[in-house]
XYZ file of C-alpha atoms in Angstrom:
713
model
C -44.661 68.703 -34.519
C -41.415 66.371 -34.776
C -39.772 65.707 -37.132
C -41.051 63.703 -40.510
C -37.844 61.623 -40.938
C -38.688 60.076 -37.817
C -41.352 58.207 -39.594
C -38.941 56.334 -41.563
C -38.165 54.650 -38.256
C -41.936 54.119 -37.116
C -43.338 53.196 -40.322
C -46.054 50.271 -40.418
C -45.543 47.065 -41.625
C -45.201 46.277 -45.073
C -48.151 44.273 -46.569
C -48.166 40.574 -45.996
C -45.781 41.203 -42.775
C -47.825 39.449 -39.889
C -48.522 41.432 -37.114
C -48.906 40.407 -33.378
C -51.933 37.286 -33.126
C -55.261 37.849 -30.745
C -54.654 37.172 -27.579
C -56.276 33.251 -26.886
C -58.861 33.717 -24.606
C -60.420 31.112 -22.820
C -58.227 28.206 -23.115
C -58.703 25.302 -21.348
C -55.376 24.002 -19.954
C -54.177 20.851 -19.520
C -55.356 17.272 -22.101
C -58.915 16.697 -23.416
C -58.570 13.907 -20.320
C -56.707 16.217 -17.634
C -57.555 14.141 -14.783
C -58.670 17.336 -12.748
C -61.121 18.208 -15.686
C -62.369 14.346 -15.494
C -62.780 14.522 -11.242
C -64.828 18.399 -11.644
C -67.332 16.783 -14.408
C -67.984 13.749 -12.373
C -70.476 15.292 -10.471
C -72.642 17.037 -13.071
C -72.522 13.302 -14.665
C -74.029 11.744 -11.552
C -77.008 14.052 -11.758
C -77.362 13.229 -14.955
C -78.553 9.985 -14.047
C -82.256 11.422 -13.049
C -84.264 9.653 -15.642
C -85.709 12.613 -16.253
C -82.718 14.089 -17.628
C -81.609 10.693 -19.706
C -85.048 10.227 -21.057
C -83.871 12.493 -23.556
C -81.184 10.413 -24.198
C -83.420 7.694 -25.719
C -80.196 4.898 -26.310
C -78.762 5.779 -22.624
C -82.022 5.478 -21.508
C -82.720 2.151 -22.530
C -79.043 1.084 -20.471
C -80.276 3.002 -17.603
C -83.554 1.337 -17.102
C -81.523 -2.142 -18.177
C -78.865 -1.319 -14.908
C -81.695 -0.870 -12.854
C -82.875 -4.176 -13.914
C -79.720 -6.030 -13.651
C -79.427 -4.360 -10.137
C -82.422 -5.815 -9.269
C -81.586 -9.327 -10.846
C -78.435 -9.324 -9.218
C -79.844 -8.781 -5.798
C -82.153 -11.589 -6.261
C -79.935 -13.989 -7.607
C -76.350 -12.685 -7.256
C -72.893 -13.944 -8.705
C -69.809 -12.963 -9.820
C -71.330 -12.451 -13.509
C -74.255 -10.644 -12.565
C -72.496 -7.947 -10.458
C -70.078 -7.314 -13.056
C -72.504 -6.800 -15.748
C -74.120 -4.287 -13.815
C -70.912 -2.680 -12.552
C -69.965 -2.651 -16.721
C -73.697 -0.891 -17.198
C -73.876 1.476 -14.709
C -69.978 2.618 -15.755
C -71.168 3.083 -19.572
C -74.014 5.015 -18.264
C -71.876 7.694 -15.911
C -69.120 7.568 -18.696
C -72.065 9.077 -21.175
C -73.051 11.341 -18.928
C -69.201 12.028 -18.009
C -68.847 13.274 -22.309
C -71.509 15.404 -21.759
C -70.398 16.880 -18.494
C -66.627 17.455 -19.436
C -67.932 19.142 -22.772
C -69.851 21.464 -21.074
C -67.549 21.865 -17.224
C -65.467 23.562 -20.301
C -68.112 26.045 -21.174
C -68.709 26.466 -17.345
C -65.462 27.732 -16.952
C -65.691 30.150 -19.480
C -69.109 31.464 -18.111
C -67.555 31.663 -14.525
C -64.556 34.134 -16.097
C -67.671 36.093 -17.642
C -69.880 36.260 -14.917
C -66.881 37.997 -13.009
C -66.923 41.014 -15.274
C -70.957 41.309 -13.890
C -70.377 44.164 -11.494
C -73.415 45.373 -9.047
C -72.895 48.735 -11.428
C -74.453 52.631 -10.678
C -75.582 54.348 -13.998
C -75.612 58.003 -14.462
C -79.157 58.077 -16.082
C -79.398 61.481 -17.965
C -82.640 63.535 -17.535
C -84.454 65.252 -20.352
C -81.062 64.545 -22.638
C -80.445 66.623 -26.104
C -77.650 66.071 -28.032
C -75.017 68.666 -27.211
C -76.251 70.238 -24.379
C -73.992 71.224 -22.012
C -75.773 71.440 -18.854
C -77.914 67.995 -17.748
C -79.296 66.964 -15.365
C -78.503 63.133 -14.040
C -79.663 60.906 -11.459
C -77.596 58.336 -9.947
C -79.593 54.233 -10.385
C -78.342 50.896 -10.386
C -77.466 49.254 -13.560
C -80.578 46.830 -12.924
C -83.273 49.528 -13.280
C -81.921 50.772 -16.509
C -84.816 49.940 -19.020
C -85.082 50.090 -23.334
C -84.245 53.591 -23.889
C -82.228 55.340 -21.557
C -79.810 57.366 -21.552
C -76.417 57.453 -19.784
C -73.179 59.146 -19.553
C -70.172 56.659 -19.326
C -66.717 59.198 -18.384
C -62.995 57.784 -18.043
C -62.622 54.354 -15.531
C -66.280 53.906 -15.350
C -67.769 51.030 -16.157
C -70.221 50.932 -19.435
C -73.932 49.791 -17.134
C -75.525 48.084 -19.669
C -75.514 47.279 -23.929
C -76.322 50.124 -25.965
C -75.583 52.497 -28.888
C -72.850 55.802 -28.041
C -75.253 58.512 -29.269
C -72.898 61.447 -28.414
C -68.945 61.397 -27.743
C -65.759 59.223 -28.246
C -63.828 56.741 -25.967
C -61.192 54.206 -25.638
C -63.240 51.423 -24.264
C -61.604 48.292 -22.898
C -63.692 45.565 -23.860
C -60.807 42.683 -22.195
C -63.462 41.164 -20.496
C -65.012 40.012 -23.472
C -62.639 39.720 -26.307
C -59.815 39.138 -24.369
C -57.611 41.331 -26.279
C -56.097 43.628 -24.171
C -55.459 46.865 -26.836
C -58.195 49.051 -26.272
C -60.758 49.966 -28.912
C -62.420 53.231 -30.115
C -66.590 53.906 -29.868
C -68.003 56.940 -31.485
C -71.335 57.969 -31.875
C -72.231 57.467 -35.872
C -71.438 54.483 -38.520
C -70.490 51.240 -37.679
C -68.365 51.370 -34.655
C -71.126 52.959 -32.363
C -72.248 49.498 -30.217
C -70.746 49.350 -26.469
C -71.171 46.089 -23.923
C -71.927 46.165 -20.618
C -69.378 45.260 -18.759
C -66.534 47.011 -20.508
C -64.828 49.692 -19.492
C -63.920 53.486 -20.688
C -60.475 54.533 -20.569
C -60.731 58.124 -21.931
C -63.164 60.918 -22.601
C -66.498 60.761 -22.367
C -69.330 58.777 -24.199
C -73.442 59.121 -23.917
C -74.824 55.816 -24.138
C -78.234 54.996 -25.524
C -79.353 51.194 -23.314
C -80.835 48.828 -25.841
C -81.012 46.205 -23.796
C -83.615 44.776 -20.829
C -81.653 43.845 -17.228
C -81.135 40.002 -17.681
C -81.402 40.132 -21.806
C -77.572 42.107 -21.869
C -75.043 40.163 -24.211
C -73.157 38.961 -21.321
C -76.052 37.058 -19.954
C -76.095 35.726 -23.346
C -72.851 34.904 -23.265
C -73.040 32.771 -19.993
C -76.490 30.390 -21.446
C -74.469 30.255 -24.375
C -71.308 28.694 -23.371
C -72.511 26.944 -20.577
C -74.955 24.646 -23.201
C -78.233 25.718 -21.219
C -79.071 27.732 -24.211
C -78.151 24.841 -26.566
C -81.002 23.342 -28.817
C -80.770 20.341 -31.126
C -79.651 21.073 -34.569
C -81.868 19.488 -37.402
C -79.439 16.900 -37.950
C -78.802 16.083 -34.350
C -82.678 15.169 -33.965
C -82.863 13.097 -37.568
C -79.524 11.319 -36.235
C -81.265 10.845 -33.017
C -84.985 9.468 -34.599
C -82.437 7.199 -36.209
C -80.950 5.767 -33.178
C -83.816 5.328 -31.368
C -85.550 3.398 -34.397
C -82.315 1.196 -33.763
C -82.599 1.266 -30.609
C -86.359 -0.104 -30.686
C -85.558 -2.449 -33.351
C -83.095 -4.350 -31.624
C -85.247 -4.289 -28.186
C -88.168 -5.997 -29.901
C -85.202 -8.545 -31.114
C -83.761 -9.421 -27.862
C -87.627 -10.299 -26.387
C -88.956 -12.262 -29.276
C -85.556 -14.331 -28.518
C -86.290 -14.966 -25.368
C -89.183 -17.001 -25.959
C -87.194 -19.044 -29.046
C -84.397 -19.709 -26.526
C -86.663 -20.908 -24.263
C -88.014 -23.482 -26.821
C -84.032 -24.472 -27.892
C -84.149 -25.218 -24.383
C -81.393 -22.223 -23.647
C -83.533 -19.801 -22.015
C -81.400 -16.156 -20.903
C -81.282 -14.574 -17.721
C -82.042 -11.178 -17.704
C -78.661 -10.221 -17.143
C -77.967 -11.712 -20.487
C -80.284 -10.683 -22.034
C -79.822 -7.045 -21.305
C -76.308 -6.908 -21.995
C -77.009 -8.278 -25.252
C -79.646 -5.267 -25.874
C -76.821 -3.093 -24.949
C -74.174 -4.515 -26.699
C -76.164 -4.504 -30.175
C -77.913 -0.463 -29.699
C -75.270 2.114 -31.143
C -74.745 2.907 -27.723
C -71.203 4.987 -28.565
C -72.692 7.586 -30.604
C -75.528 7.800 -28.110
C -73.301 8.110 -25.408
C -71.201 11.262 -27.174
C -73.817 12.753 -29.094
C -74.099 15.523 -26.966
C -70.761 16.049 -26.309
C -69.785 16.708 -30.036
C -72.699 19.547 -30.533
C -71.427 21.180 -27.365
C -67.560 20.762 -28.203
C -68.570 21.845 -31.596
C -70.311 25.345 -29.965
C -66.757 25.614 -27.931
C -64.345 24.917 -30.518
C -65.947 28.367 -32.024
C -66.037 29.947 -28.398
C -62.238 29.223 -28.084
C -61.974 31.576 -31.360
C -63.697 34.441 -29.990
C -67.329 33.529 -31.763
C -70.564 33.349 -30.076
C -72.911 31.208 -32.218
C -76.381 31.827 -31.161
C -77.505 28.397 -32.073
C -76.105 25.155 -32.571
C -78.437 25.617 -35.820
C -76.016 28.153 -36.931
C -72.902 25.988 -36.403
C -74.276 23.114 -38.318
C -75.666 25.496 -41.111
C -72.005 26.837 -41.896
C -71.019 23.431 -42.390
C -73.517 22.704 -45.009
C -72.622 26.483 -46.882
C -72.457 26.413 -50.280
C -72.079 29.831 -50.735
C -69.212 32.759 -49.318
C -70.176 36.544 -49.081
C -67.095 37.927 -48.112
C -66.492 42.064 -47.808
C -63.249 42.880 -49.914
C -61.803 45.375 -47.624
C -60.553 44.086 -44.186
C -62.070 40.699 -45.364
C -59.959 39.969 -48.710
C -57.805 43.375 -48.716
C -56.116 45.294 -46.283
C -58.295 47.717 -46.437
C -55.466 50.811 -46.643
C -54.207 51.410 -50.313
C -50.376 50.857 -50.114
C -47.260 51.945 -52.135
C -46.417 48.595 -54.666
C -44.150 50.284 -57.350
C -42.503 53.285 -58.830
C -43.120 53.991 -62.419
C -40.366 56.824 -63.597
C -40.844 58.752 -66.881
C -39.135 61.104 -68.882
C -35.421 59.147 -68.834
C -36.210 59.727 -64.799
C -33.794 56.685 -62.976
C -36.272 54.746 -60.649
C -34.007 55.602 -57.357
C -34.144 59.226 -58.326
C -38.000 59.095 -58.752
C -38.166 56.653 -54.848
C -36.073 59.210 -53.627
C -37.693 62.182 -53.615
C -41.273 60.098 -53.066
C -39.878 59.342 -50.001
C -38.970 62.892 -48.966
C -42.557 64.351 -50.786
C -43.930 61.425 -47.986
C -42.422 62.540 -44.939
C -44.995 64.817 -43.675
C -47.752 62.722 -45.173
C -49.338 61.130 -42.279
C -52.212 59.091 -43.881
C -51.685 55.599 -44.363
C -50.423 55.823 -48.310
C -48.082 58.595 -47.318
C -46.617 55.708 -44.645
C -46.810 53.318 -47.381
C -44.543 55.448 -49.492
C -41.585 55.618 -46.814
C -41.850 52.319 -46.260
C -41.505 51.299 -49.552
C -38.601 53.487 -50.503
C -36.877 52.416 -47.289
C -37.084 48.680 -47.640
C -36.854 48.402 -51.974
C -34.086 50.688 -52.372
C -32.631 51.292 -48.599
C -33.671 55.079 -48.231
C -33.574 56.012 -44.801
C -33.382 58.632 -42.568
C -31.823 62.158 -43.984
C -29.039 63.625 -41.875
C -30.280 66.667 -39.912
C -27.997 69.172 -41.361
C -30.109 68.104 -44.780
C -33.101 68.426 -43.069
C -32.851 71.599 -40.621
C -34.017 74.392 -43.230
C -36.860 72.716 -44.316
C -40.344 73.375 -45.209
C -42.715 70.793 -44.797
C -45.822 70.463 -46.796
C -48.453 68.040 -44.841
C -50.881 66.975 -47.236
C -54.728 67.916 -46.727
C -58.053 67.050 -48.624
C -57.982 70.842 -50.225
C -55.047 70.958 -51.850
C -54.746 66.772 -52.682
C -50.411 66.434 -52.580
C -47.384 66.941 -49.961
C -44.470 67.466 -49.760
C -41.152 69.741 -48.988
C -39.159 72.647 -49.802
C -35.687 72.304 -49.251
C -33.089 76.069 -48.779
C -29.888 74.366 -50.582
C -27.439 76.616 -52.364
C -28.436 77.277 -55.572
C -31.964 78.391 -54.020
C -35.268 76.857 -53.209
C -35.770 72.692 -53.993
C -39.348 71.850 -54.205
C -40.856 68.241 -54.080
C -44.284 67.282 -54.719
C -46.509 64.083 -54.375
C -50.442 63.555 -54.957
C -52.950 63.096 -56.992
C -52.796 62.917 -60.863
C -54.800 66.412 -61.428
C -53.553 68.625 -58.236
C -49.704 67.597 -59.126
C -50.670 68.268 -62.973
C -51.472 71.424 -62.353
C -48.816 72.117 -59.688
C -46.092 71.461 -62.663
C -48.068 73.298 -64.890
C -48.280 76.269 -62.824
C -44.169 76.317 -62.107
C -44.239 76.438 -66.000
C -43.594 72.750 -66.997
C -45.624 69.982 -68.378
C -46.790 66.789 -68.273
C -46.354 64.649 -71.315
C -48.429 61.751 -73.051
C -46.191 59.424 -70.853
C -47.304 60.321 -67.593
C -50.959 60.224 -68.992
C -50.450 56.794 -69.971
C -48.811 55.995 -66.810
C -51.390 57.422 -65.053
C -54.576 55.434 -67.178
C -52.827 51.865 -66.909
C -52.614 52.216 -63.186
C -55.985 53.434 -63.524
C -57.584 50.938 -65.209
C -55.514 48.062 -63.045
C -57.747 49.381 -60.267
C -54.908 50.959 -58.552
C -54.561 54.624 -57.704
C -51.820 56.715 -58.963
C -50.087 59.497 -57.727
C -47.645 61.827 -59.267
C -44.221 63.236 -57.920
C -43.050 66.275 -59.186
C -39.774 68.685 -58.254
C -39.004 72.631 -59.218
C -35.975 73.620 -58.564
C -35.133 77.921 -58.803
C -34.603 79.332 -61.756
C -36.167 76.183 -64.138
C -39.040 74.627 -64.937
C -40.674 71.922 -62.501
C -40.886 68.410 -64.313
C -42.911 64.806 -63.515
C -40.521 62.607 -62.628
C -42.876 59.831 -62.231
C -45.702 57.880 -61.076
C -46.515 55.792 -57.429
C -48.548 52.922 -57.796
C -51.119 52.575 -54.803
C -53.187 49.452 -54.558
C -55.344 48.017 -52.262
C -53.524 45.436 -51.432
C -54.942 41.590 -51.771
C -53.828 39.614 -47.764
C -51.218 37.184 -48.240
C -52.556 33.382 -48.525
C -56.262 34.435 -49.456
C -55.767 33.217 -52.812
C -54.726 29.619 -50.940
C -57.734 30.025 -48.900
C -60.427 30.362 -51.547
C -59.051 27.218 -53.726
C -59.274 25.357 -50.411
C -63.119 26.379 -50.411
C -63.398 25.871 -54.024
C -62.217 22.178 -53.383
C -64.858 22.358 -50.697
C -67.147 22.959 -53.255
C -68.024 26.698 -51.935
C -68.558 29.435 -53.923
C -66.862 32.716 -53.257
C -68.573 36.407 -53.716
C -66.517 39.145 -53.316
C -68.769 42.222 -52.169
C -67.351 45.900 -52.589
C -68.636 49.324 -53.222
C -65.968 50.047 -55.731
C -66.346 50.343 -59.577
C -66.311 47.205 -62.115
C -63.519 47.545 -63.165
C -61.274 48.007 -59.938
C -63.319 44.870 -58.188
C -62.740 42.613 -61.467
C -58.858 43.454 -61.249
C -59.039 42.983 -57.172
C -60.969 39.865 -57.827
C -58.782 38.294 -59.912
C -55.517 38.515 -57.861
C -57.722 37.497 -54.924
C -59.016 34.314 -56.220
C -62.676 34.876 -55.820
C -65.291 32.896 -57.938
C -67.468 35.820 -58.739
C -67.828 39.200 -57.213
C -70.604 42.231 -56.721
C -69.178 45.823 -57.373
C -71.336 49.290 -56.276
C -73.192 47.131 -53.877
C -75.899 48.409 -51.939
C -77.665 46.814 -48.917
C -80.725 45.957 -51.531
C -77.874 44.309 -53.724
C -76.656 42.060 -51.311
C -80.203 40.996 -50.075
C -80.800 40.326 -53.666
C -78.283 38.118 -54.098
C -78.958 35.932 -50.942
C -82.509 35.027 -52.094
C -81.403 34.225 -55.870
C -78.614 31.796 -54.215
C -81.007 30.330 -51.442
C -84.062 30.051 -53.942
C -81.387 27.503 -55.922
C -81.140 25.730 -52.850
C -78.192 26.612 -51.425
C -76.620 27.876 -48.016
C -75.377 31.516 -47.867
C -73.351 32.243 -45.303
C -72.100 36.282 -44.764
C -69.916 38.673 -42.650
C -71.375 42.515 -41.563
C -71.114 44.926 -39.028
C -73.079 47.988 -40.159
C -77.170 48.737 -39.586
C -77.527 48.733 -42.870
C -76.012 45.147 -43.259
C -78.665 43.696 -40.698
C -81.560 43.013 -43.184
C -79.049 40.676 -45.413
C -77.028 39.090 -41.741
C -80.774 38.431 -41.089
C -81.843 36.784 -44.236
C -78.422 34.685 -45.010
C -78.108 31.054 -42.657
C -75.223 31.801 -41.791
C -75.097 36.070 -40.290
C -71.583 36.238 -38.680
C -71.753 40.274 -37.245
C -68.885 41.664 -35.725
C -68.472 42.671 -32.153
C -67.337 46.177 -33.227
C -70.303 46.560 -35.308
C -73.899 48.251 -34.149
C -76.312 46.242 -31.780
C -78.689 45.883 -34.724
C -75.867 43.855 -36.458
C -75.237 42.033 -33.495
C -78.909 41.187 -33.035
C -79.730 40.145 -36.667
C -77.045 37.448 -37.191
C -76.390 33.998 -35.589
C -73.204 34.313 -35.125
C -71.009 37.425 -33.098
C -67.201 37.391 -33.987
C -65.700 38.955 -31.019
C -62.235 39.852 -32.615
C -63.808 41.606 -35.315
C -61.949 39.593 -37.338
C -63.987 38.871 -40.865
C -62.035 36.430 -42.512
C -62.961 34.149 -39.315
C -66.008 33.662 -41.833
C -63.568 30.426 -43.183
C -62.795 29.538 -39.811
C -66.219 29.308 -39.118
C -67.430 27.270 -42.145
C -64.046 24.835 -42.273
C -65.235 24.599 -37.755
C -69.076 23.366 -38.744
C -67.861 21.285 -41.423
C -65.655 19.522 -39.109
C -68.933 19.045 -36.541
C -70.320 17.435 -39.446
C -67.281 14.905 -40.100
C -67.030 14.193 -36.824
C -70.986 13.366 -35.970
C -70.949 11.069 -39.410
C -67.327 9.537 -38.545
C -68.020 8.151 -35.043
C -71.764 6.823 -35.701
C -70.660 5.080 -38.480
C -68.132 3.615 -36.070
C -70.225 2.721 -33.501
C -72.476 0.924 -35.806
C -69.848 -0.698 -37.466
C -68.630 -2.043 -33.811
C -71.783 -3.987 -33.344
C -70.666 -6.289 -35.666
C -68.176 -7.665 -33.080
C -70.179 -7.427 -30.332
C -72.538 -10.089 -31.950
C -70.046 -12.581 -32.534
C -68.768 -12.034 -29.237
C -71.971 -12.615 -27.043
C -74.474 -14.737 -29.401
C -72.321 -18.064 -30.126
C -71.711 -17.329 -26.354
C -75.479 -17.612 -25.866
C -76.168 -20.627 -27.773
C -73.246 -22.606 -28.321
C -74.046 -25.291 -25.493
C -77.297 -25.636 -26.995
C -76.512 -25.615 -31.225
C -72.659 -26.411 -31.316
C -72.454 -25.483 -35.252
C -72.576 -21.812 -33.764
C -69.253 -22.128 -32.047
C -67.754 -21.809 -35.473
C -69.102 -18.007 -35.015
C -67.017 -17.905 -32.171
C -64.218 -16.741 -34.195
C -62.381 -14.805 -31.367
C -62.377 -18.313 -29.356
C -63.407 -16.245 -26.686
C -62.737 -18.622 -22.990
C -66.434 -19.330 -22.345
C -69.895 -17.658 -22.806
C -69.830 -15.366 -19.554
C -66.162 -13.993 -20.078
C -67.247 -13.263 -23.402
C -70.182 -11.236 -22.412
C -68.619 -9.218 -19.812
C -65.564 -8.637 -22.621
C -67.724 -7.216 -25.005
C -69.938 -5.597 -22.012
C -66.796 -4.069 -20.926
C -64.916 -2.483 -24.217
C -68.940 -1.088 -24.755
C -68.219 0.767 -21.872
C -64.029 1.303 -21.955
C -64.742 2.480 -26.035
C -66.789 5.663 -24.561
C -64.170 6.635 -22.434
C -61.634 6.354 -25.456
C -63.270 8.498 -27.796
C -64.312 11.569 -25.420
C -60.708 12.997 -26.714
C -61.623 12.709 -30.511
C -65.557 13.546 -29.556
C -64.128 16.796 -27.969
C -61.311 17.830 -30.525
C -63.248 16.844 -33.356
C -62.217 14.390 -36.243
C -59.316 16.280 -38.360
C -60.713 18.466 -41.380
C -58.906 18.415 -44.676
C -60.536 20.203 -47.540
C -61.884 17.803 -49.953
C -65.031 16.662 -51.927
C -67.980 15.324 -50.104
C -67.706 12.088 -51.784
C -63.937 11.620 -50.980
C -65.008 12.624 -47.435
C -67.161 9.744 -47.665
C -64.986 6.837 -48.647
C -62.447 8.013 -45.697
C -64.673 7.837 -43.011
C -65.950 4.356 -44.493
C -61.902 3.314 -45.019
C -60.857 4.672 -41.247
C -63.667 4.898 -38.994
C -65.744 2.187 -40.595
C -63.310 -0.602 -41.133
C -61.704 0.975 -37.764
C -64.840 0.134 -35.811
C -65.177 -3.401 -37.399
C -60.961 -4.184 -36.523
C -60.812 -2.780 -33.486
C -63.400 -4.346 -31.506
C -62.289 -7.884 -31.872
C -58.844 -6.996 -30.813
C -60.229 -5.564 -27.889
C -62.886 -8.013 -26.847
C -60.125 -10.638 -27.291
C -57.492 -8.887 -24.611
C -59.799 -8.109 -22.210
C -61.009 -11.700 -22.410
C -57.379 -12.917 -22.409
C -57.751 -10.724 -18.690
C -61.590 -11.491 -17.802
C -60.587 -15.322 -17.701
C -58.758 -15.663 -14.698
C -61.472 -13.808 -12.482
C -63.158 -16.222 -10.890
C -66.846 -16.809 -11.729
C -66.138 -15.089 -15.072
C -64.478 -18.429 -16.673
């Protein structure tokens, strides 16, 4: 064994220190309107001109039908005005398709990366396998021939042929093809880290895997379908908004159809080109063009954070979540209890206690022991001892039986023994060596326990004297840095946080108060989690939770947003409607923010789209009837040059604004934690007022250019 003093130099980072950031995967280089990306997406946008595809979007289908009608009219009665309107109407349809194609293109780039992980793997299927059997009969078959329940053996350097659970052995697995994280992970039989994914590579040792997926329905296949958008279904809110937009389109269509007889009666019949232009200007084309792209981009933002949403419904539900259920360990706290404080007793100097605690922990390889070394090093500057001092040391390693660690130093005046460990174990050692513990020690131990911490007692014994207690080390489950502020943000958003833990109520209460959660569930069982979720849902709330074990599967399935960890069991991943490939439980908070951003973006662009129709109304209606009703000229507040330039300018602006808003639809409106009423006010001021003012400015500027084009003035 290497000298324990080396632990001083290789000790882990203390609580709150920042570790390496996870590798970002599948990022798209360039801006949101990267010309290469636009060019690559253009063929897809053209293919979407198929009426069978366009009919799924009622608003843009009406624009396409109008484009066909104006094309026929321009051929029969050609003019610069007719062809200009026709060209820009077709561009409007193409730009709308381009928004969706760009969003899908980003997903396809990620899907291509995943496809490269799929290889024609051969599997070593076991025949008549029994656990622990040393002599195994194998047969080599194609991975595509594996069925549910088949058992395969995978050794170092081989590709795992299909999704499954490890039923024997433990191995280091490279999952970088899926997660983008280069660090290998451990997969072992039993527990919550048994699931393996087809296409990943075993780096060491040997495992037996029970196949849990059929060919063509593996996790990678599902990932490919999801990121490409092939499996994306419209969410309830998206369907409701589509119905609203379709209704508005029908209303404006009927209004324009009935307008022609009235115009003819007034002696100002309008051409088909003008009527189509009026319909396109009045219907909500902006949001109709961007609606699908907003939904795809929302799922894409999750994929960029290594989260797979099994449906758009889950992303949308995340934006409406009222209650978050969060595991304590790994989410709110670091999970390993770490040394936080040295408490001397009996008049001992704190520096002397720290020195003895560090010395007795050098042989303790547990995370708790290493944290004692770190605390003594950082708080009191205690570093490695000289080789001469440690040359004749006898190291006492920590074991579950003794519950102590320490060191025996051979000094000139005898042996100096130092011990650190559980209170009861060290107290017994002190009494065995003639010492006493005292009331001060019992009071310190009880105080730490009541705070939800773990006390470790430090004692020493020198030859020729009795053993004595030096003090107590306070171990605590350290709350992650910044987590309290995150919970305050969630509270401002109207989201209630509940900490789930198996700890006793006293410990749970102490950590809940320190972390700032709204409530906690102590000594939680799977049945308790399920009951809590059902109780919240019965009150009309949407619930989100994370989990990784088979016993979490029922609760994940019941929750409105169930985020399964990729390191967890296949049962958990099947039950949840999202999978976090990084297995980072705190990402649930980010998922909620992305869901809210999706809803805010959709609402903001809908507000903008409906508001900017007002400006186009003021541009086209006066242009149509000013010759017959001179009084309408007062509505021409932009003082547009002519009826033809006014109508053309409105249609050009209508097409260009779609392109201008594609980056916003893909990136999402910037999210700031606040109440629903504050978000509504902000949307109305920024996107409602902006939707009113921007078209007036844009149409006027376009008119200043259009008026110089022959045939349009």
